[in-house]
Short mmCIF file of C-alpha atoms in Angstrom, two decimals:
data_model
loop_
_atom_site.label_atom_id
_atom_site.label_comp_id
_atom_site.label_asym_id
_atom_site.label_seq_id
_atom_site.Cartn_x
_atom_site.Cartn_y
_atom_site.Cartn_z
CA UNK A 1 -66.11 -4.14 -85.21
CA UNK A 2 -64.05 -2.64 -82.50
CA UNK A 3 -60.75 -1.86 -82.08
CA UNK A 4 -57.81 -3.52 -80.61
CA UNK A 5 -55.97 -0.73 -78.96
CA UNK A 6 -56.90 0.35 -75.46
CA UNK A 7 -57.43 4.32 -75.59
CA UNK A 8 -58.65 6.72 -72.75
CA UNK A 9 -59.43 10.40 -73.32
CA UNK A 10 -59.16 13.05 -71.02
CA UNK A 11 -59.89 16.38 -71.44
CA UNK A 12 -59.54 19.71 -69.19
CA UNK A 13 -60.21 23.76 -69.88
CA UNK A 14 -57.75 26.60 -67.67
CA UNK A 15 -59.17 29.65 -66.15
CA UNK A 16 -58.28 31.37 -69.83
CA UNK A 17 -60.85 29.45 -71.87
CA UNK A 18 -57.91 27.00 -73.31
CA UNK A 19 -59.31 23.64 -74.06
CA UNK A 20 -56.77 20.90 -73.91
CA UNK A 21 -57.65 17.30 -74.94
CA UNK A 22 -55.89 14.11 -75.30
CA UNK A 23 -56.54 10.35 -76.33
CA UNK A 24 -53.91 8.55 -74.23
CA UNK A 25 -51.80 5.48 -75.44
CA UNK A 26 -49.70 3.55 -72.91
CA UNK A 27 -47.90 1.63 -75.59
CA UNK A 28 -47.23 4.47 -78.11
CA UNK A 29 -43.77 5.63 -78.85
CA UNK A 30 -44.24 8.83 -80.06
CA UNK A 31 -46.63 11.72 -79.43
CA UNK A 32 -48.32 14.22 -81.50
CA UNK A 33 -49.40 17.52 -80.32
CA UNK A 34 -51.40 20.65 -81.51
CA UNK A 35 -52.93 23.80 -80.90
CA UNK A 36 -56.16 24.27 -83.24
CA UNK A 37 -57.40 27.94 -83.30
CA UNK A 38 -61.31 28.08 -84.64
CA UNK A 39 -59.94 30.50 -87.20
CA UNK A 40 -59.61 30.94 -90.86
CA UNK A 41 -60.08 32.42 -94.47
CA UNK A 42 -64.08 32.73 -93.64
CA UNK A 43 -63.58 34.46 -90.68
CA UNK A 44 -61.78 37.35 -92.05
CA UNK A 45 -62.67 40.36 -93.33
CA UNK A 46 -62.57 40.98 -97.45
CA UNK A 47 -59.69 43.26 -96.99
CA UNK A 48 -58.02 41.29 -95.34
CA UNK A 49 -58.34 38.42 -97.08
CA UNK A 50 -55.41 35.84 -97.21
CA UNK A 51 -54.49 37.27 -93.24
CA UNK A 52 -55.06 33.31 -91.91
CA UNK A 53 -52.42 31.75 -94.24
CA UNK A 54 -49.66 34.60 -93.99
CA UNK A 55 -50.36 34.76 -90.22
CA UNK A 56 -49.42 31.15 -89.92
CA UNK A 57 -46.19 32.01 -92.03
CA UNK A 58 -45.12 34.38 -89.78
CA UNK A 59 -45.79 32.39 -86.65
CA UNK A 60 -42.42 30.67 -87.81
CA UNK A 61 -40.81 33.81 -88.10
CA UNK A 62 -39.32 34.66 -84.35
CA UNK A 63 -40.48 35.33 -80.96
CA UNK A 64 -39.29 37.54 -77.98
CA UNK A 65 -36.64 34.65 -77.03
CA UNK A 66 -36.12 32.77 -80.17
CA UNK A 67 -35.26 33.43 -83.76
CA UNK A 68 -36.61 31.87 -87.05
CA UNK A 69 -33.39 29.74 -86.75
CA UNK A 70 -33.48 29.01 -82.92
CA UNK A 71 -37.16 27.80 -83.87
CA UNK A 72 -36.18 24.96 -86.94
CA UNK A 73 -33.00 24.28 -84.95
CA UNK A 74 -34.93 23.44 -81.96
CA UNK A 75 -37.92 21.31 -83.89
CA UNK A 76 -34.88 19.44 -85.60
CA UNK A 77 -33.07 18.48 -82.60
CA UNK A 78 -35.94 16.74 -81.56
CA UNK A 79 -36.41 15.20 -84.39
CA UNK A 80 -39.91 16.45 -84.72
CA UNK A 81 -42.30 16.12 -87.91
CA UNK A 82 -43.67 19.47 -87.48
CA UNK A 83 -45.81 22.11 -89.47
CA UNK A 84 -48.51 23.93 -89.58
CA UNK A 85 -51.90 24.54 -92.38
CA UNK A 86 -54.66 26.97 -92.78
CA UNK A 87 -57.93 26.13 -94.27
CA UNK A 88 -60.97 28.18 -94.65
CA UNK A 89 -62.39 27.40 -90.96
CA UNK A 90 -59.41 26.14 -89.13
CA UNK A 91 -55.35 26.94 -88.56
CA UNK A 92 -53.71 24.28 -86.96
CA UNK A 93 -49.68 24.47 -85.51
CA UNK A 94 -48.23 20.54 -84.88
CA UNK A 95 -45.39 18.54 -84.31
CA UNK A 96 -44.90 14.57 -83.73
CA UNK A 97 -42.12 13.78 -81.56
CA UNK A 98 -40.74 10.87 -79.36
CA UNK A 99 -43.02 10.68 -76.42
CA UNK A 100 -40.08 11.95 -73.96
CA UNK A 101 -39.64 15.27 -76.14
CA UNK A 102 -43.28 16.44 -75.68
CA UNK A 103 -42.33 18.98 -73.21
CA UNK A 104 -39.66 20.40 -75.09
CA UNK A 105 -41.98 20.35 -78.41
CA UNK A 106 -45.00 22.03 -76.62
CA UNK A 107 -42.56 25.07 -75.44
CA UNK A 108 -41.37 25.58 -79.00
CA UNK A 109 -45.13 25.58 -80.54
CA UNK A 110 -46.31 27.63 -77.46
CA UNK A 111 -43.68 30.38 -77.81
CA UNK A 112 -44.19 30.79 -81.43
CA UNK A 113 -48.24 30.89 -81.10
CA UNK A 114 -47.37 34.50 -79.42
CA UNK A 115 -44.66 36.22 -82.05
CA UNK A 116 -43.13 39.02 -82.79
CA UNK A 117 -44.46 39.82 -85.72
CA UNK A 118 -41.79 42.12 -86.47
CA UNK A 119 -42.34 44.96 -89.63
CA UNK A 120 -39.12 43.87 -91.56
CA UNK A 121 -40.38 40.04 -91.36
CA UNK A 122 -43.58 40.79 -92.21
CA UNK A 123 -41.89 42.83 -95.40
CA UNK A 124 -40.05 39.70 -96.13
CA UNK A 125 -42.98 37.18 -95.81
CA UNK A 126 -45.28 38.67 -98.26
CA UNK A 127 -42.97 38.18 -101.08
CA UNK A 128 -43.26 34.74 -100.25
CA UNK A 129 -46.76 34.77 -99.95
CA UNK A 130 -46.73 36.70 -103.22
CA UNK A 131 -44.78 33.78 -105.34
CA UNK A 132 -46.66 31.35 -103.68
CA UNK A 133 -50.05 33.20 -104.85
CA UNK A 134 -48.22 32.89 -108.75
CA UNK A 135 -47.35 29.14 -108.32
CA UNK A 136 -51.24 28.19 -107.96
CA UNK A 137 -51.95 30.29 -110.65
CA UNK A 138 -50.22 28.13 -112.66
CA UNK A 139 -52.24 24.89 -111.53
CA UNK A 140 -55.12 24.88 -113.49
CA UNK A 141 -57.63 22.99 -111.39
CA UNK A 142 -56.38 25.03 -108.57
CA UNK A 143 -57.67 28.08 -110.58
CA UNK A 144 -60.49 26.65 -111.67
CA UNK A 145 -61.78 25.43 -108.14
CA UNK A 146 -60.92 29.23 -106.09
CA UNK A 147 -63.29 30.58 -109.32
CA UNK A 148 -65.74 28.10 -108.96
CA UNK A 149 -66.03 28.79 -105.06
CA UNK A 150 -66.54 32.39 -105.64
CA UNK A 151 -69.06 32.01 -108.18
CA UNK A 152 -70.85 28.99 -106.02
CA UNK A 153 -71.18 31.58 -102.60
CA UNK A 154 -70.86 34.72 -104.14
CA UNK A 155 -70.64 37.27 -101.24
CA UNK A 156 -70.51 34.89 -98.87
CA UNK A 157 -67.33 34.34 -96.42
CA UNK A 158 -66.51 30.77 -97.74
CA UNK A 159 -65.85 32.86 -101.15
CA UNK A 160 -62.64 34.02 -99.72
CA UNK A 161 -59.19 32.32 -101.06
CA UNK A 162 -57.26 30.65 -98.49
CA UNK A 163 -53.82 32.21 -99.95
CA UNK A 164 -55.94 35.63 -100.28
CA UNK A 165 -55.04 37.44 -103.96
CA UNK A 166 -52.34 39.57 -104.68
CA UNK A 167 -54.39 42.67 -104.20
CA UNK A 168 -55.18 41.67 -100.48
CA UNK A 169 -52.08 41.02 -99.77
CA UNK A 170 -50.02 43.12 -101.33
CA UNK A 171 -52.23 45.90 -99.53
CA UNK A 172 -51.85 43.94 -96.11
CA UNK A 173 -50.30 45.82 -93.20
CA UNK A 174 -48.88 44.91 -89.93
CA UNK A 175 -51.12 46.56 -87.76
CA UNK A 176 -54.17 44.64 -89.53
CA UNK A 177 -52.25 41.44 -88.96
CA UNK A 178 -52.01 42.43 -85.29
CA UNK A 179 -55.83 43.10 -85.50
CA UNK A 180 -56.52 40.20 -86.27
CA UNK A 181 -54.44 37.84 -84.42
CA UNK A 182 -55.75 39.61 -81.04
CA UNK A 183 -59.19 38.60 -82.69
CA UNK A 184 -58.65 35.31 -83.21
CA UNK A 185 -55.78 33.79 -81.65
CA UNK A 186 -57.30 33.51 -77.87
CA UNK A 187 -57.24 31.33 -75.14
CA UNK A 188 -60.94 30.43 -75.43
CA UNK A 189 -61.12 29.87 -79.63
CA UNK A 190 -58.58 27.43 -79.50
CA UNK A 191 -57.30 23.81 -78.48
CA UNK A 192 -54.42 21.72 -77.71
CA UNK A 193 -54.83 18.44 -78.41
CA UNK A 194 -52.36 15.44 -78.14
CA UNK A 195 -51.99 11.60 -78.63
CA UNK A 196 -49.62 8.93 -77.62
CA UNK A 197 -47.98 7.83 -74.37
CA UNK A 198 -48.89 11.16 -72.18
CA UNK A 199 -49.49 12.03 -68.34
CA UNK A 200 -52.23 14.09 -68.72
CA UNK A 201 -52.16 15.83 -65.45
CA UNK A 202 -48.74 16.93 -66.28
CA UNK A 203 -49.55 18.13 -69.85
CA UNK A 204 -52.46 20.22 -68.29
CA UNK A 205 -49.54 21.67 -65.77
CA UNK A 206 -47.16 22.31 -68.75
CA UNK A 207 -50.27 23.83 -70.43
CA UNK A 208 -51.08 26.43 -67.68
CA UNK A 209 -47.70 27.51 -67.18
CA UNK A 210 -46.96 27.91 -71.24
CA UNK A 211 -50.25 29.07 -72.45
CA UNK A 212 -52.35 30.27 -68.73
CA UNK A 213 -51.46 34.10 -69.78
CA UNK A 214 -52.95 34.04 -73.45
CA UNK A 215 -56.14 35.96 -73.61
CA UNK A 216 -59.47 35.92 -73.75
CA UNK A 217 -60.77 37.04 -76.95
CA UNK A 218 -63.57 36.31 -79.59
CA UNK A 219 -65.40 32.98 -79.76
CA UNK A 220 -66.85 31.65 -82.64
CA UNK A 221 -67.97 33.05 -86.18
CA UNK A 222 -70.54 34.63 -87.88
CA UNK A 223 -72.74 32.63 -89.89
CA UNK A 224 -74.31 33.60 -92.98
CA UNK A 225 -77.18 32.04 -95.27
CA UNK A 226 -75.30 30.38 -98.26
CA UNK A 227 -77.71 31.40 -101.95
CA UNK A 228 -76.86 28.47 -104.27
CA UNK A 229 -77.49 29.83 -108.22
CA UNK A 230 -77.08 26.99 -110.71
CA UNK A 231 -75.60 27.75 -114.06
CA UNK A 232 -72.57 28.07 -116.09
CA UNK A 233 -68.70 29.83 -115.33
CA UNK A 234 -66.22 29.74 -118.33
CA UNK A 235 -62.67 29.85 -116.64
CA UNK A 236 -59.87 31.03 -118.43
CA UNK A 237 -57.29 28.67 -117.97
CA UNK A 238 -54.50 29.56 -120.51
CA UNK A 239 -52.49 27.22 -122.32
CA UNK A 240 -54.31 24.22 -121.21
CA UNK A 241 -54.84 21.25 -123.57
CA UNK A 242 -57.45 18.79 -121.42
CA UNK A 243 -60.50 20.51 -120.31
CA UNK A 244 -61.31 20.48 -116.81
CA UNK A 245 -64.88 21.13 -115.62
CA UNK A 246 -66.54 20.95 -111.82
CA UNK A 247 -70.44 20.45 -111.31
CA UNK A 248 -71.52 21.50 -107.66
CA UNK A 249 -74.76 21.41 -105.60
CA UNK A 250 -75.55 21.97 -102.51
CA UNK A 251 -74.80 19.94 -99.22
CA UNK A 252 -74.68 19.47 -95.49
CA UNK A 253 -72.54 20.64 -93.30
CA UNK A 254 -69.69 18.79 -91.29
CA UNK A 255 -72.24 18.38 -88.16
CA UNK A 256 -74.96 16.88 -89.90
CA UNK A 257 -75.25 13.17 -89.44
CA UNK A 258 -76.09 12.83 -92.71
CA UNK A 259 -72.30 12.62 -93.76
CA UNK A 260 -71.79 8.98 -93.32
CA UNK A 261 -74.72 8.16 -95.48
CA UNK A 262 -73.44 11.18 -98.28
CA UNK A 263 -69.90 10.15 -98.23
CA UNK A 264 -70.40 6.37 -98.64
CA UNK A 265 -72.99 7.27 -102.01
CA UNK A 266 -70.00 9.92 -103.23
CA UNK A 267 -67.95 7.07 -102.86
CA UNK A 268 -69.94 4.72 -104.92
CA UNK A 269 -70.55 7.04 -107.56
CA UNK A 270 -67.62 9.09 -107.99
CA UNK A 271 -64.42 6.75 -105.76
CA UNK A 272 -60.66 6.74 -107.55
CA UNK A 273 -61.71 3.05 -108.86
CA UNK A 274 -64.17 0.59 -108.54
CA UNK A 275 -67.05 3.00 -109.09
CA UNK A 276 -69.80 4.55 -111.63
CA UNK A 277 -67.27 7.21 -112.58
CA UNK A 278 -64.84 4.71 -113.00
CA UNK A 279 -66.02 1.94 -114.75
CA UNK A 280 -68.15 4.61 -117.28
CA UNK A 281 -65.59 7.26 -117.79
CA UNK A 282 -62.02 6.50 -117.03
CA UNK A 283 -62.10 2.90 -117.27
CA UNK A 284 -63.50 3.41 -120.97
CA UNK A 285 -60.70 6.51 -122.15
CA UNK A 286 -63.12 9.12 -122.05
CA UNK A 287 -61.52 11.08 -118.69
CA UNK A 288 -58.40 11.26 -117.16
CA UNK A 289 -60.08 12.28 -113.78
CA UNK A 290 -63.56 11.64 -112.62
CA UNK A 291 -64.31 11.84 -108.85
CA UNK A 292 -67.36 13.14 -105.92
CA UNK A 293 -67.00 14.48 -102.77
CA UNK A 294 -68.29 15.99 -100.08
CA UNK A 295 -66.54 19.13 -99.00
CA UNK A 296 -68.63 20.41 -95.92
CA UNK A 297 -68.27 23.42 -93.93
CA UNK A 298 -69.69 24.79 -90.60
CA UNK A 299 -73.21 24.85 -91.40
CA UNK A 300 -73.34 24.42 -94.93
CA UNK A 301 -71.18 22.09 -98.20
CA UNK A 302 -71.09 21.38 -101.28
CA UNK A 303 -71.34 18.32 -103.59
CA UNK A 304 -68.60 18.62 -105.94
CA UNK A 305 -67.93 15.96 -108.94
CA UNK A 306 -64.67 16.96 -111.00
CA UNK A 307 -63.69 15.51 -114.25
CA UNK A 308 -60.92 15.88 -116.57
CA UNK A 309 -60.61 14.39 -120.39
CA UNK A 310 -59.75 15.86 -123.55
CA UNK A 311 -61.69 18.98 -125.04
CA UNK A 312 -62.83 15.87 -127.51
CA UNK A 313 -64.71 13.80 -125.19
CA UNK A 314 -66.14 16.97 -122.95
CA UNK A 315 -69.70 17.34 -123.81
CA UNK A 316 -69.82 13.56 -123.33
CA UNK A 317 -68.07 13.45 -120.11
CA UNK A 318 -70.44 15.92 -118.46
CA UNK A 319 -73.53 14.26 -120.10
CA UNK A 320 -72.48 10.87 -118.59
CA UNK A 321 -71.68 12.68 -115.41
CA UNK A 322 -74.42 14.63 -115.49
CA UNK A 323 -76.78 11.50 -115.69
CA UNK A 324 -74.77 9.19 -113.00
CA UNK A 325 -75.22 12.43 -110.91
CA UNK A 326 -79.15 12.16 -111.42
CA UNK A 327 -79.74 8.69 -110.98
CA UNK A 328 -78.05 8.06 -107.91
CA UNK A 329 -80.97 6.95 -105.79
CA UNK A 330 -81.79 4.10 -108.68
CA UNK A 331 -78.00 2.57 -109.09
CA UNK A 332 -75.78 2.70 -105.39
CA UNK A 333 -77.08 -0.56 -104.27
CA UNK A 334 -76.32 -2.79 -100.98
CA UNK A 335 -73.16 -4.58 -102.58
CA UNK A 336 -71.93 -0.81 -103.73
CA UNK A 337 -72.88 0.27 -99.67
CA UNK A 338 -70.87 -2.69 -98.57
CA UNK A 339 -67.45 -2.02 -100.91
CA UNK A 340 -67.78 1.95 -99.73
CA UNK A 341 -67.90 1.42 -96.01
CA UNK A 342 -65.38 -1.01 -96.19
CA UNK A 343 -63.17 1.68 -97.53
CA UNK A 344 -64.00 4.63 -95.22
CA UNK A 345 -63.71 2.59 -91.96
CA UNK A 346 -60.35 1.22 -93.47
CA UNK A 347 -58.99 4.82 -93.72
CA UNK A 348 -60.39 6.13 -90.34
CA UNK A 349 -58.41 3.34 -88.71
CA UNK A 350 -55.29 3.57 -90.56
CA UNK A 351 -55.29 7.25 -89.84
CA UNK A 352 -55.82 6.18 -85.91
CA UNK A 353 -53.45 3.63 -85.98
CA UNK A 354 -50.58 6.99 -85.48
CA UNK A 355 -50.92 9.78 -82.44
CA UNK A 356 -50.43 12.02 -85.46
CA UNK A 357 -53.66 10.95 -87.05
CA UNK A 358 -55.27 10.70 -83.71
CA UNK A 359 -54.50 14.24 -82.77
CA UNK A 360 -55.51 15.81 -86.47
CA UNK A 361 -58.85 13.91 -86.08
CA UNK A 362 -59.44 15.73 -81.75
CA UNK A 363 -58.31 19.29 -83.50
CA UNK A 364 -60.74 19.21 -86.15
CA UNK A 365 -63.68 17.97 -84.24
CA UNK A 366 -63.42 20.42 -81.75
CA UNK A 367 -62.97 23.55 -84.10
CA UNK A 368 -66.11 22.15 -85.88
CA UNK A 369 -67.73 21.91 -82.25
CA UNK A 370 -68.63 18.23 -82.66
CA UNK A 371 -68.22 16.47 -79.33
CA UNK A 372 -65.71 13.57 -78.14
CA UNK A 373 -66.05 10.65 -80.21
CA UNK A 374 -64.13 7.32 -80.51
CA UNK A 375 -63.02 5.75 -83.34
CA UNK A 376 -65.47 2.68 -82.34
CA UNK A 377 -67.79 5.49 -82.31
CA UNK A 378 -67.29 6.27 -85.82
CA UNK A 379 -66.85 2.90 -86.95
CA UNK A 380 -70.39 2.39 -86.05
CA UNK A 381 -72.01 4.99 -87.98
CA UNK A 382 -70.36 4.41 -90.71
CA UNK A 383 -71.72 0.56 -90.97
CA UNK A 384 -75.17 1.71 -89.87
CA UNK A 385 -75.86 4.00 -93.00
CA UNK A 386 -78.79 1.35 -95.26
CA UNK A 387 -80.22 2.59 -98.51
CA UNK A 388 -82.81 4.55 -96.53
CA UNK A 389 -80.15 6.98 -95.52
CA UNK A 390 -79.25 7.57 -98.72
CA UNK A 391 -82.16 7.82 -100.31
CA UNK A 392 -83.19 10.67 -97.35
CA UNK A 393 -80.48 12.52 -98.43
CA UNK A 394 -80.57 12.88 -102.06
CA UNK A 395 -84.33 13.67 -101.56
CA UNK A 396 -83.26 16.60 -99.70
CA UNK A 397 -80.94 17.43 -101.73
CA UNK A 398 -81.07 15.97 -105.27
CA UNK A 399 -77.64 16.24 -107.78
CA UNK A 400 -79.74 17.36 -111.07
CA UNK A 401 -79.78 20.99 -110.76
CA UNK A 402 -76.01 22.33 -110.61
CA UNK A 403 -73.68 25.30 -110.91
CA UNK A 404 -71.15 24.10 -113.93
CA UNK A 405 -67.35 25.51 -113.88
CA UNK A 406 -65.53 24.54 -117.05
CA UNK A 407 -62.28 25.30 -118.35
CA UNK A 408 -58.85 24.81 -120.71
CA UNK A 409 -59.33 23.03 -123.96
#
């Protein structure tokens, strides 16, 4: 399979260490651009925890030559879809725009990648972080899932809550904020990346003249060994009728070829229909919700089936689960391998089929260090996964020995 629209990347570093990448498309309308900083909850000291997330708050907050308002007023003129996210290994800063506005967009996002960071913003911000911290709280899977990570890595970095707790950041100061965005935030541990109709040459000149002065700073992360202990976690979850329980084991991480083969078995066993969770636990009443995924990491994931059904039917549920989980190997079959890699080439070309998606996809392959790869590229490891893979895999790592998070009911 291959696909119809002709794409050529191009990619260039400045003096500073700044990567800047692009997948260029003559015919596109728009274009979406990005800088990715190899940055996040993981990579931040326990004190600090929750510095990522309000950091990318306060990008929004102001710079030397523009206010918070200059900043939306500007992004709206242009009529640009922009935002920003932080996960536990990456914090990304975006906007999609007409393809003739992607000057004007990249001066907004660089300007506000170096801000103020004034004291009396800051002051404001963390009350927002603060009532953002209480909404989850009231989401109970949400609760549930922060919990079970903690429990799954224990004192390891990927323990740490994106949004941080309100301890963390209710102590958080300015000065550590500063800390840690002169850490972080350098020429050389990020990327821009872009997609659509672009001259390259002159987005590497717009580039060196927005972003040449950033920098250098620290590269990478530190990596430590992940200690899976199976057992049991009772979450409270307060004033919750349906019980909600997670059963993880451990995985690959995102580099690890092994992916296309895991994901295409998750998806057989655990997809939103169509699958063995489906047919033998929502289909039949007993759950609400029963999915699998992968959720890998640098280095290191997690298999991670989630179910939710009434406190009635939960001993059952996880049995069923439980079993499905186990027996893997024995029932994904060829015509289950064909439906699943149907669907995951399906989504990795409707996500390519915008410069948005395109961008998101050069971002996060980059801050995971992968290198280049089309979407051809992709679609051909994705068909080439047989039962053997499969079978590799969950010999390696089997799904019967597992860390249980339960709660509500």
């Amino acid at each position: 399979m291959t696909t119809a629209t002709a794409v050529e990347f191009k990619e260039a570093v400045l003096p500073n260490g700044l990567t800047i990448q692009a997948e260029i498309v003559p015919g596109a309308l728009t274009t979406a651009s990005g800088f990715f900083f190899r940055t996040g909850a993981r990579d931040e000291d326990p004190a600090v925890m929750g510095v990522s997330h309000f950091l990318e708050h306060m990008m929004f907050k102001g710079t030397e030559t523009r206010t918070a308002e200059d900043v939306n007023r500007e992004f709206d003129d242009l009529g640009a879809n922009h935002n920003a996210f932080t996960t536990t290994e990456i914090t990304a800063y975006y906007a999609h725009v007409p393809f003739d506005a992607l000057d004007d967009s990249l001066d907004i996002l660089a300007d506000i990648l170096r801000p103020s960071l004034r004291t009396e913003d800051f002051d404001e911000e963390k009350g927002v972080i603060l009532e953002e911290i209480a909404m989850y709280d009231d989401q109970p899977f949400w609760v549930l899932f922060e919990q079970g990570l903690e429990r799954y890595f224990g004192d390891h970095q990927l323990a740490h809550r994106v949004l941080g707790t309100k301890q963390t950041v209710a102590d958080l100061r300015p000065e550590q904020m500063r800390t840690y965005f002169d850490r972080r935030y350098s020429a050389d541990n990020s990327v821009l990346v872009a997609s659509g109709r672009i001259d390259f040459d002159h987005l590497v000149a717009r580039a060196e003249a927005l972003c040449g002065h950033w920098p250098k700073g620290e590269l990478g992360r530190t990596h430590q060994n992940t200690i899976f202990t199976p057992g049991e976690l009772e979450v409270d979850l307060p004033d919750t009728q349906q019980r909600y329980i997670m059963l993880m084991a451990p995985s690959i991480g995102i580099e690890n070829p092994a992916k296309y083969a895991v994901a295409q078995a998750f998806r057989a066993l655990g997809d939103s229909e169509g699958s063995t969770f489906f047919w033998e636990l929502v289909e039949t009443g007993l759950a609400e919700e029963a999915s699998m995924h992968l959720q890998s990491h640098d280095r290191c994931g997690e298999a991670i089936a989630t179910l939710v059904c009434g406190s009635e039917n939960a001993e059952e549920v996880e049995a069923i689960a439980r079993k499905e989980m186990s027996r893997l190997a024995e029932t994904v079959d060829e015509d289950a391998l064909v439906r699943s890699r149907a669907k995951i080439a399906t989504a990795a070309m409707l996500a390519s089929e915008r410069p948005m998606g395109r961008m998101t996809r050069l971002g996060s392959r980059w801050s995971y260090g992968l290198p280049y790869a089309t979407l051809d590229d992709e679609i051909e490891k994705i068909g080439a996964v047989d039962l053997a893979d499969i079978h590799a895999y969950l010999d390696a790592h089997p799904l019967d020995d597992l860390l249980a998070v339960r709660g509500g009911g």
